[in-house]
XYZ file of C-alpha atoms in Angstrom:
677
model
C -40.834 3.739 -101.559
C -38.315 0.962 -101.345
C -37.769 -2.194 -99.311
C -34.023 -2.337 -99.685
C -31.765 -2.639 -96.777
C -30.695 0.935 -95.828
C -27.435 2.206 -94.446
C -27.081 5.252 -92.040
C -24.856 8.008 -92.983
C -22.194 9.698 -91.008
C -22.583 13.327 -90.134
C -19.105 14.167 -90.953
C -19.211 15.341 -94.374
C -15.423 15.011 -94.899
C -15.731 11.317 -94.085
C -14.068 9.156 -96.787
C -16.596 6.385 -96.379
C -19.775 7.660 -94.657
C -21.993 4.698 -95.134
C -22.476 2.454 -91.868
C -24.771 -0.404 -90.959
C -27.778 0.359 -88.774
C -26.391 -1.413 -85.766
C -23.266 0.821 -85.544
C -22.494 3.308 -82.926
C -19.493 5.073 -84.477
C -18.586 5.613 -88.175
C -16.267 2.732 -89.212
C -14.170 5.151 -91.232
C -13.736 8.260 -89.062
C -15.124 7.162 -85.645
C -17.765 10.073 -85.498
C -20.667 9.186 -83.307
C -23.616 8.177 -85.550
C -26.831 10.031 -84.957
C -30.026 8.065 -84.896
C -32.931 10.472 -85.358
C -36.170 8.684 -84.713
C -39.155 10.530 -85.963
C -43.013 10.367 -85.639
C -45.060 10.491 -88.823
C -47.930 12.738 -87.701
C -50.483 11.917 -90.389
C -52.468 8.607 -89.686
C -51.937 7.448 -93.189
C -48.399 6.673 -92.203
C -49.632 3.724 -90.068
C -50.470 1.998 -93.517
C -46.800 2.002 -94.535
C -45.375 -1.381 -93.326
C -42.219 -1.541 -91.295
C -39.014 -2.087 -93.377
C -40.091 0.225 -96.062
C -37.783 3.034 -97.052
C -39.700 6.160 -97.687
C -38.129 8.908 -100.123
C -35.041 6.600 -100.216
C -34.213 8.065 -96.806
C -36.745 7.345 -93.919
C -36.707 3.684 -92.620
C -39.994 2.622 -91.174
C -39.158 0.973 -87.878
C -42.806 0.413 -86.643
C -46.142 1.953 -87.412
C -45.505 5.769 -87.626
C -41.993 5.616 -86.168
C -39.329 6.331 -88.869
C -35.578 6.593 -88.756
C -33.848 9.162 -90.754
C -30.863 7.316 -92.467
C -29.585 10.590 -94.071
C -29.198 12.952 -90.880
C -26.351 14.642 -92.928
C -29.064 16.281 -95.155
C -31.557 18.897 -94.440
C -35.188 17.548 -94.472
C -37.770 18.842 -96.904
C -39.227 22.203 -95.728
C -41.982 24.094 -97.514
C -41.311 27.561 -98.598
C -44.264 28.980 -96.570
C -44.825 27.407 -93.158
C -48.396 26.066 -92.924
C -50.619 27.627 -90.177
C -51.128 24.174 -88.838
C -47.645 23.688 -87.509
C -47.485 27.155 -85.663
C -48.566 25.565 -82.333
C -45.324 23.432 -82.474
C -43.267 26.360 -82.995
C -44.812 28.785 -80.427
C -44.623 26.021 -77.885
C -40.717 25.395 -78.556
C -39.909 26.609 -74.847
C -41.933 23.562 -73.740
C -39.721 21.155 -75.642
C -39.186 19.092 -72.471
C -42.794 17.877 -73.176
C -43.724 18.900 -76.681
C -42.170 17.432 -79.917
C -40.662 19.540 -82.529
C -41.212 19.919 -86.309
C -38.450 18.135 -88.211
C -39.637 18.602 -91.823
C -41.711 16.760 -94.420
C -41.478 13.368 -96.152
C -42.385 13.815 -99.861
C -44.559 10.903 -101.048
C -45.672 10.503 -104.639
C -47.995 13.182 -106.306
C -50.854 10.870 -106.445
C -50.835 9.894 -102.820
C -53.178 11.336 -100.093
C -51.470 13.273 -98.408
C -48.585 13.983 -100.819
C -46.360 15.100 -97.773
C -46.302 13.714 -94.287
C -45.323 16.121 -91.381
C -42.366 14.545 -89.346
C -41.794 15.250 -85.743
C -38.501 14.978 -83.764
C -38.004 15.117 -80.063
C -40.587 12.549 -79.571
C -41.114 10.039 -76.822
C -39.179 7.140 -78.361
C -36.122 5.392 -76.668
C -32.621 4.891 -78.217
C -33.831 1.695 -79.938
C -36.844 3.409 -81.662
C -39.376 2.003 -79.189
C -42.348 4.026 -78.186
C -42.305 5.070 -74.548
C -45.093 3.677 -72.395
C -48.462 5.653 -72.097
C -49.308 7.180 -68.865
C -52.052 4.582 -68.478
C -49.588 1.693 -69.005
C -47.194 3.159 -66.406
C -49.614 4.529 -63.918
C -50.379 1.655 -61.631
C -46.722 0.799 -61.104
C -45.703 4.449 -60.367
C -45.078 5.801 -56.863
C -47.621 8.173 -55.383
C -45.313 11.165 -55.761
C -44.619 10.275 -59.348
C -48.435 9.946 -60.067
C -49.019 13.441 -58.662
C -46.030 14.776 -60.412
C -47.512 13.566 -63.825
C -50.744 15.248 -63.062
C -48.946 18.568 -62.097
C -47.041 18.665 -65.403
C -50.292 18.048 -67.351
C -52.040 20.765 -65.429
C -49.006 23.105 -66.072
C -49.376 22.541 -69.754
C -53.010 23.213 -69.822
C -52.781 27.040 -70.182
C -50.070 27.278 -72.824
C -51.789 24.556 -74.946
C -55.167 26.063 -74.466
C -53.701 29.500 -75.854
C -52.506 27.692 -78.932
C -55.853 25.872 -79.469
C -54.343 22.358 -78.947
C -55.398 21.577 -75.407
C -57.136 18.403 -76.740
C -53.723 16.927 -76.901
C -53.868 16.500 -73.094
C -57.167 14.660 -73.131
C -55.962 11.593 -74.946
C -54.213 9.178 -72.669
C -52.450 7.292 -75.599
C -51.070 10.798 -76.617
C -49.558 11.218 -73.083
C -46.215 9.210 -72.775
C -43.940 9.123 -69.858
C -40.090 8.917 -69.538
C -39.335 8.479 -65.893
C -40.545 11.683 -64.179
C -41.619 13.679 -67.079
C -44.759 13.611 -69.250
C -44.222 13.805 -73.042
C -46.662 14.185 -75.960
C -46.597 12.250 -79.116
C -48.209 15.011 -81.266
C -50.554 18.105 -80.837
C -54.244 17.825 -81.835
C -56.190 20.960 -82.791
C -59.223 21.870 -80.759
C -61.429 21.841 -83.826
C -64.202 19.107 -84.045
C -64.424 18.933 -87.802
C -60.811 17.977 -88.148
C -61.201 15.142 -85.484
C -64.429 13.968 -87.148
C -62.711 13.554 -90.537
C -59.731 11.801 -89.146
C -59.210 8.210 -89.796
C -56.980 7.833 -86.773
C -58.400 5.313 -84.220
C -58.813 6.179 -80.568
C -60.042 9.867 -81.200
C -63.728 9.105 -80.717
C -63.704 10.620 -77.223
C -62.885 13.969 -78.767
C -65.880 14.072 -80.983
C -68.144 15.366 -77.988
C -65.757 18.435 -77.535
C -66.770 21.690 -78.769
C -63.217 23.347 -79.164
C -63.459 25.170 -75.887
C -62.289 22.805 -73.235
C -62.827 22.981 -69.465
C -61.318 21.634 -66.343
C -64.298 19.277 -66.094
C -63.114 17.596 -69.270
C -59.809 17.276 -67.897
C -61.335 15.681 -64.794
C -63.180 13.261 -66.849
C -59.901 12.231 -68.634
C -58.279 11.608 -65.103
C -61.175 9.869 -63.560
C -60.147 6.271 -64.467
C -56.695 6.942 -63.288
C -57.718 8.020 -59.770
C -59.414 4.619 -59.216
C -55.839 3.068 -59.560
C -53.924 5.798 -57.588
C -51.645 4.710 -54.744
C -53.626 4.262 -51.493
C -51.810 6.966 -49.643
C -53.092 9.676 -52.150
C -56.421 8.162 -53.418
C -58.658 10.064 -50.925
C -56.979 13.347 -51.628
C -57.420 12.579 -55.426
C -60.916 12.043 -55.091
C -61.440 15.492 -53.475
C -59.308 16.872 -56.329
C -61.631 15.175 -58.752
C -64.532 17.099 -57.266
C -62.777 20.184 -57.662
C -62.264 19.498 -61.327
C -65.923 18.633 -61.832
C -67.263 21.757 -60.157
C -68.910 24.147 -62.676
C -67.073 27.125 -61.286
C -63.788 25.239 -61.037
C -60.964 27.610 -60.343
C -57.544 26.858 -62.100
C -55.432 28.555 -59.358
C -57.256 26.852 -56.442
C -56.904 23.540 -58.223
C -53.165 24.248 -58.712
C -52.665 24.966 -55.100
C -54.384 21.938 -53.955
C -52.408 19.682 -56.195
C -49.153 21.435 -55.459
C -49.668 21.036 -51.674
C -50.395 17.405 -52.068
C -47.380 16.853 -54.333
C -44.980 18.510 -51.956
C -46.401 16.641 -48.940
C -45.777 13.306 -50.721
C -42.224 14.294 -51.899
C -41.190 15.324 -48.325
C -41.698 11.742 -47.165
C -38.486 10.736 -48.940
C -35.058 11.622 -47.707
C -33.084 14.017 -49.730
C -29.171 14.102 -49.876
C -26.904 16.112 -51.971
C -23.247 15.867 -53.157
C -21.936 18.775 -55.193
C -18.650 19.628 -56.947
C -17.551 22.174 -59.463
C -14.617 23.662 -61.327
C -13.867 26.006 -64.195
C -10.917 25.884 -66.575
C -9.755 28.453 -69.406
C -9.261 25.750 -71.967
C -6.181 24.843 -74.082
C -6.674 27.820 -76.428
C -7.741 30.664 -74.261
C -5.415 33.025 -72.289
C -8.005 33.929 -69.724
C -11.097 32.469 -68.113
C -14.285 34.529 -68.383
C -16.327 31.686 -66.761
C -17.218 31.692 -63.115
C -19.127 29.125 -61.194
C -20.114 28.162 -57.599
C -19.049 26.015 -55.836
C -15.560 25.331 -56.935
C -12.829 23.195 -55.426
C -11.655 26.163 -53.449
C -14.970 26.381 -51.694
C -15.081 22.492 -51.298
C -12.055 21.630 -49.212
C -10.796 18.007 -49.634
C -11.845 17.041 -46.065
C -14.924 15.730 -44.348
C -16.347 17.953 -41.696
C -18.435 17.233 -38.755
C -21.648 15.396 -39.713
C -24.902 17.286 -39.315
C -28.508 15.931 -39.975
C -30.011 18.957 -41.449
C -32.063 18.634 -44.707
C -33.346 22.188 -44.314
C -30.212 23.664 -45.796
C -30.790 25.030 -49.326
C -28.546 23.932 -52.142
C -27.129 26.483 -54.702
C -25.290 25.787 -57.932
C -24.377 28.511 -60.554
C -22.443 28.630 -63.850
C -21.894 32.053 -65.655
C -20.086 32.455 -69.021
C -18.968 36.016 -69.408
C -18.941 38.062 -72.578
C -17.448 41.544 -73.373
C -13.884 41.011 -74.122
C -10.839 41.510 -71.738
C -11.629 42.795 -68.408
C -15.314 42.607 -69.222
C -16.535 39.020 -69.323
C -14.711 37.768 -66.262
C -15.723 40.781 -64.210
C -19.389 40.375 -65.279
C -19.412 36.614 -64.466
C -17.831 37.055 -60.892
C -20.032 40.064 -60.255
C -23.204 38.173 -61.169
C -22.324 35.154 -59.021
C -21.430 37.138 -55.919
C -24.515 39.367 -56.178
C -26.839 36.351 -56.673
C -25.461 34.750 -53.497
C -25.931 37.785 -51.583
C -29.361 38.478 -52.781
C -30.537 34.861 -52.056
C -29.100 34.965 -48.570
C -31.155 38.117 -47.895
C -34.404 36.750 -49.482
C -34.140 33.304 -47.886
C -33.913 34.953 -44.485
C -37.317 36.433 -45.147
C -38.696 33.155 -46.440
C -37.555 31.396 -43.305
C -39.716 33.563 -41.222
C -42.743 32.860 -43.436
C -45.043 29.991 -42.307
C -46.788 29.892 -45.702
C -45.691 27.659 -48.496
C -44.757 29.715 -51.463
C -46.198 28.722 -54.654
C -44.000 27.994 -57.847
C -45.210 31.264 -59.415
C -44.286 33.433 -56.548
C -40.763 31.806 -56.195
C -40.186 32.117 -60.037
C -41.083 35.818 -59.923
C -38.869 36.568 -56.951
C -35.907 34.594 -58.493
C -36.374 36.642 -61.624
C -36.413 39.854 -59.542
C -33.200 38.812 -57.863
C -31.594 38.157 -61.277
C -32.657 41.778 -62.360
C -30.778 43.114 -59.424
C -27.551 41.508 -60.527
C -28.418 42.681 -64.085
C -28.718 46.397 -63.024
C -25.473 46.272 -61.019
C -23.556 45.157 -64.120
C -25.374 47.505 -66.353
C -24.449 50.398 -63.924
C -20.857 49.179 -64.158
C -20.998 49.381 -67.989
C -22.381 52.846 -67.927
C -19.766 54.109 -65.507
C -16.999 52.772 -67.780
C -18.771 54.160 -70.846
C -18.938 50.772 -72.546
C -20.979 50.739 -75.766
C -22.291 48.061 -78.083
C -20.183 44.791 -78.066
C -17.754 46.362 -75.412
C -20.531 46.143 -72.779
C -19.766 43.283 -70.513
C -22.440 40.696 -69.642
C -22.761 37.065 -68.673
C -24.948 34.131 -69.303
C -26.393 32.458 -66.369
C -27.769 28.926 -65.339
C -28.622 28.656 -61.626
C -30.110 25.710 -59.527
C -31.676 26.422 -56.277
C -32.975 23.438 -54.181
C -35.581 25.316 -52.066
C -36.156 23.310 -48.815
C -39.668 24.547 -47.859
C -40.568 22.662 -44.728
C -43.799 20.542 -44.454
C -44.984 18.981 -41.261
C -46.377 15.407 -41.811
C -46.914 12.271 -39.900
C -43.255 11.481 -39.999
C -42.098 14.749 -38.822
C -40.584 17.716 -40.932
C -39.611 17.095 -44.452
C -37.957 18.844 -47.307
C -40.340 19.917 -50.142
C -37.917 18.519 -52.782
C -38.343 21.601 -55.065
C -35.638 22.313 -57.544
C -35.791 25.704 -59.290
C -33.739 26.149 -62.473
C -33.193 29.777 -63.562
C -31.337 30.756 -66.796
C -30.376 33.398 -69.302
C -28.251 32.818 -72.407
C -26.873 29.407 -73.558
C -25.338 27.905 -70.341
C -27.308 24.769 -69.751
C -28.804 22.332 -67.085
C -29.153 18.678 -67.668
C -30.862 15.928 -65.528
C -29.122 12.682 -66.049
C -29.869 9.043 -64.801
C -28.441 5.794 -65.965
C -31.497 5.675 -68.212
C -31.618 9.047 -69.897
C -30.074 12.499 -70.216
C -32.566 15.332 -70.469
C -31.735 18.951 -71.452
C -33.796 21.028 -68.852
C -33.160 24.556 -70.405
C -33.760 26.093 -73.928
C -30.889 28.306 -75.185
C -31.577 31.965 -75.486
C -30.068 32.073 -79.085
C -31.149 33.241 -82.542
C -32.123 29.806 -83.757
C -34.596 29.203 -80.966
C -35.979 32.766 -81.175
C -36.753 32.178 -84.824
C -38.738 29.084 -83.968
C -40.374 30.404 -81.112
C -41.636 33.409 -83.196
C -43.042 31.079 -85.881
C -40.557 32.265 -88.527
C -38.516 29.058 -89.096
C -38.063 25.437 -88.226
C -35.183 24.515 -85.864
C -33.107 22.621 -88.477
C -33.710 25.398 -90.851
C -32.712 28.190 -88.391
C -29.476 26.296 -87.635
C -28.213 27.122 -91.091
C -28.070 30.775 -90.260
C -24.645 32.197 -89.705
C -25.819 33.914 -86.437
C -27.760 30.666 -85.271
C -25.807 30.524 -82.027
C -25.654 34.192 -81.041
C -27.306 35.162 -77.813
C -30.500 37.137 -77.774
C -30.230 38.069 -74.203
C -27.626 37.974 -71.335
C -27.254 39.456 -67.841
C -25.877 43.104 -67.795
C -26.109 44.218 -71.348
C -29.305 46.193 -71.084
C -31.955 47.461 -68.609
C -33.491 44.833 -66.437
C -37.023 45.675 -67.615
C -36.105 44.029 -71.059
C -34.679 40.906 -69.435
C -36.895 37.745 -69.426
C -35.202 35.119 -67.336
C -36.664 31.666 -67.628
C -37.506 30.050 -64.226
C -38.731 26.452 -64.006
C -39.756 24.375 -61.010
C -38.991 20.607 -60.861
C -39.552 18.015 -58.023
C -36.631 15.747 -57.036
C -38.187 12.272 -56.806
C -35.518 9.919 -58.239
C -31.735 9.484 -57.833
C -29.910 11.423 -60.585
C -27.202 13.964 -61.541
C -27.871 17.570 -62.073
C -25.295 18.998 -64.462
C -24.847 22.851 -65.015
C -22.259 23.737 -67.638
C -21.079 26.401 -69.922
C -21.086 25.986 -73.635
C -17.454 24.872 -73.625
C -18.905 21.536 -72.518
C -22.325 21.444 -74.113
C -21.233 22.517 -77.637
C -21.437 19.823 -80.467
C -23.788 17.747 -78.390
C -20.974 16.408 -76.257
C -23.130 16.007 -73.035
C -25.545 13.948 -75.048
C -22.810 11.782 -76.496
C -20.897 11.152 -73.285
C -23.394 10.949 -70.402
C -23.707 7.217 -70.342
C -20.017 6.751 -69.634
C -20.215 8.413 -66.140
C -23.834 8.539 -64.910
C -24.042 4.912 -63.381
C -20.484 4.839 -61.970
C -21.163 8.117 -60.167
C -24.650 7.028 -58.795
C -23.138 3.670 -57.746
C -20.423 5.473 -55.797
C -17.690 4.002 -57.795
C -16.070 7.475 -58.593
C -16.165 10.835 -56.791
C -17.819 13.970 -58.024
C -14.559 15.816 -57.993
C -13.115 13.080 -60.370
C -16.106 13.257 -62.563
C -15.973 17.146 -62.791
C -12.251 16.824 -63.812
C -13.066 14.286 -66.402
C -15.892 16.489 -67.935
C -13.458 19.403 -68.055
C -10.844 17.259 -69.666
C -13.356 15.835 -72.167
C -14.444 19.418 -73.065
C -10.931 20.563 -73.614
C -10.115 17.382 -75.790
C -13.312 17.384 -77.946
C -14.204 21.095 -78.061
C -11.330 23.086 -76.712
C -12.386 26.381 -78.329
C -13.750 28.069 -75.142
C -13.512 28.295 -71.302
C -15.476 25.449 -69.577
C -17.244 25.477 -66.235
C -18.922 22.500 -64.727
C -21.047 22.093 -61.543
C -22.274 18.489 -60.945
C -24.658 17.655 -58.224
C -25.633 14.014 -57.196
C -29.149 13.920 -55.756
C -30.289 10.926 -53.662
C -33.885 10.301 -52.611
C -33.662 6.602 -52.215
C -33.452 5.290 -48.566
C -30.257 3.148 -49.363
C -27.462 5.066 -51.055
C -23.651 5.464 -51.374
C -21.683 8.683 -51.536
C -17.960 9.078 -52.074
C -15.771 11.149 -49.834
C -12.470 10.149 -51.250
C -11.994 13.035 -53.708
C -9.222 11.173 -55.800
C -7.940 12.431 -59.078
C -9.617 11.560 -62.315
C -7.708 9.678 -65.022
C -7.256 11.949 -68.207
C -8.316 9.255 -70.750
C -11.286 7.342 -69.117
C -13.359 6.853 -66.021
C -12.307 4.046 -63.887
C -13.640 2.788 -60.524
C -12.154 4.331 -57.416
C -11.023 2.628 -54.276
C -14.056 0.628 -52.958
C -13.308 1.863 -49.477
C -14.631 5.229 -50.337
C -17.918 3.818 -51.445
C -18.619 2.300 -48.093
C -18.917 5.765 -46.516
C -22.634 6.594 -46.015
C -22.776 10.287 -45.576
C -23.150 12.958 -48.302
C -21.360 16.042 -49.216
C -23.671 19.002 -48.946
C -22.957 22.492 -50.336
C -24.595 25.504 -48.816
C -24.593 29.210 -49.745
C -21.677 30.018 -47.320
C -19.617 27.225 -48.994
C -19.533 25.235 -45.845
C -19.282 21.521 -46.368
C -21.474 19.273 -44.211
C -23.164 15.801 -44.564
C -26.638 14.461 -43.761
C -27.991 11.051 -42.874
C -31.388 11.507 -41.024
C -34.223 11.856 -43.292
C -36.745 13.210 -40.769
C -35.088 15.281 -37.983
C -36.711 16.535 -34.912
C -38.927 19.583 -35.712
C -37.124 22.959 -36.166
C -37.721 26.264 -37.794
C -37.907 26.450 -41.538
C -34.423 26.956 -43.111
C -32.723 26.552 -39.701
C -29.408 26.473 -41.537
C -29.404 30.316 -40.884
C -28.344 29.670 -37.264
C -25.039 28.495 -38.665
C -24.369 31.813 -40.215
C -22.678 33.085 -37.051
C -19.610 30.917 -37.968
C -19.131 32.847 -41.249
C -20.213 36.207 -40.004
C -17.042 37.965 -41.060
C -17.231 36.981 -44.674
C -20.909 37.600 -44.843
C -20.519 41.010 -43.441
C -18.162 41.840 -46.315
C -20.615 40.602 -48.831
C -23.243 42.693 -47.059
C -21.183 45.895 -47.255
C -20.476 45.196 -51.093
C -24.169 44.537 -51.634
C -25.253 47.502 -49.716
C -23.064 49.743 -51.726
C -24.505 48.240 -54.999
C -28.020 48.543 -53.654
C -27.485 52.259 -52.720
C -26.076 52.833 -56.213
C -29.120 51.265 -57.869
C -31.349 53.329 -55.576
C -29.810 56.514 -56.434
C -29.565 55.721 -60.279
C -32.974 54.234 -60.640
C -35.212 54.890 -57.709
C -38.375 53.658 -59.575
C -36.935 50.365 -60.565
C -35.577 49.881 -56.961
C -38.918 50.440 -55.217
C -40.714 48.257 -57.826
C -38.398 45.429 -57.177
C -38.964 45.301 -53.580
C -42.592 45.657 -54.026
C -42.465 42.457 -55.900
C -41.611 40.702 -52.557
C -44.661 42.082 -50.849
C -46.948 41.410 -53.841
C -45.337 39.441 -56.650
C -46.347 40.416 -60.145
C -48.161 38.025 -62.454
C -46.082 35.985 -64.727
C -45.496 37.494 -68.194
C -47.875 36.149 -70.803
C -46.490 37.939 -73.824
C -43.818 36.336 -75.827
C -40.285 37.848 -75.349
C -39.298 40.219 -78.115
C -35.635 39.644 -78.705
C -33.221 42.542 -79.376
C -32.745 43.467 -83.028
C -28.996 42.859 -82.578
C -28.078 39.421 -81.077
C -25.175 39.258 -78.686
C -22.212 37.320 -80.101
C -20.719 34.508 -78.100
C -17.212 35.360 -76.870
C -15.572 33.008 -79.538
C -17.510 34.992 -82.250
C -15.990 38.372 -81.188
């Protein structure tokens, strides 16, 4: 160990002078953004190493157990055989929104105990190396809907952590940290009494009474003190929930339904307004564009239509990145978008007639079934054209659906504020506020597959030549082998929802640039169209190797807000404030499935039927009829080619299947990205 003043190294290995002071943001020599990787030292022994020490001539101790890697250009130390103790971290990689990841090991002296310390990345530490607040510290000041949302996330993590034998991690309040809306864990604790009893780490005494098989009663006990400080409008309902948790025959499903209903009711009390814009570009080096997205500038006319107060309209955003070569990728991406729009129209018509609130599991399964319809239509096209191997066309998908289930409360009918994100491949979704940028999706690529299967650490897997190759895409194989990921979020803060293809997300470009535009958009200083154009320009300038598609949604739940209607052009070099006159307008652009543009102001309109936006379909009946004809043709072809699959799909709507519990087995031959063909 050393106490010398460290310097952080530039990631650019071609840099002539890679050493920089720790307060720098860009490399002084080559202007490459410096990467600050703050790590959590898992073993409690690390708390004895004082701040300022430099461990292994590399890791700067910022505060107890928070270390900064000053050599991010080098691989961390990784043992030849991965120990069994880190397997829960690897298997839970799909939960990286909440769970930290294994970075590597810090090697101490041979006579130290332990000789190595496990280091975790993606931990709840801010950009300055400060630990995020615990849920206890933040609880009292949180809104009622946020308190419920935190509880919901903990309950959602209960089953996957229990399966990995680390559910104890959810029973320690100090281990639960919060970053805005989301709950994050510092580390995972095994459900083994002996390990806890031998630990020198303070604050673990409450785990000594556990037997290794944890129950909802123990979860209820860990929540008990929080319920006493819950917001008054939900304190009574939380006491009823507490009794459910303490019941000896407590039912997880019944508990989840009760908490979900309470969460949606509280979320619906806030207004919800959207402004959406999108565009796609072939890029400076590509002759054709195989991306396709919805909506685009053509579907968002540069005019303000008649204002309507209708929060019951669903929001849809889609980005698809085609693969399969000439006359393949572009066909697959367009066919996927059009088919998904058509299927969602039909399904939402049925949902509108259903008085029951659909649970997240049911919605997720039905969205996955709709994606499989699109998959089979593209697969059929591949078979008809005798496409084999890499010539089979396909597409990635990232789709966002704001599902406005209607809840009747004391203030009238409210929108449930549910946002569903479905994805396949490496197109991504991000949630961005002025405070943080959060990647909501996990890429379906070889690197993440190797981690998920427990075969490699992520930094190690990135060294593979095929690390970025796709492990699944829509249209390349039968739908029964497809495993779409569908997640449910609650919109309870103002923010930006960004969907994009890898033309923008490659090289961490979103993570490096989000702070430049998040606040100006949310303040109403620039329009979404300008921001979309800026992001595409940025992608072409910084990446430029691929097509780029961007769909950007601005979500408002605060009572006071500003939205821009003046869709002025974006400067090509930097974002600058637009004409202040545009920010004085108070209505929001609102995109619906039929590409109609409306605006909303009233948070609680007079009661009307769920999804009453359907009445407006008469104005677009001609275009919708054309879509129905095309969809009917595709469905007929599916029925004739695979009648069993056809009937199984629609049986899901009547009685949805249980979510898949078995891990996805990826294909033996990964799909290459288009730029790898």
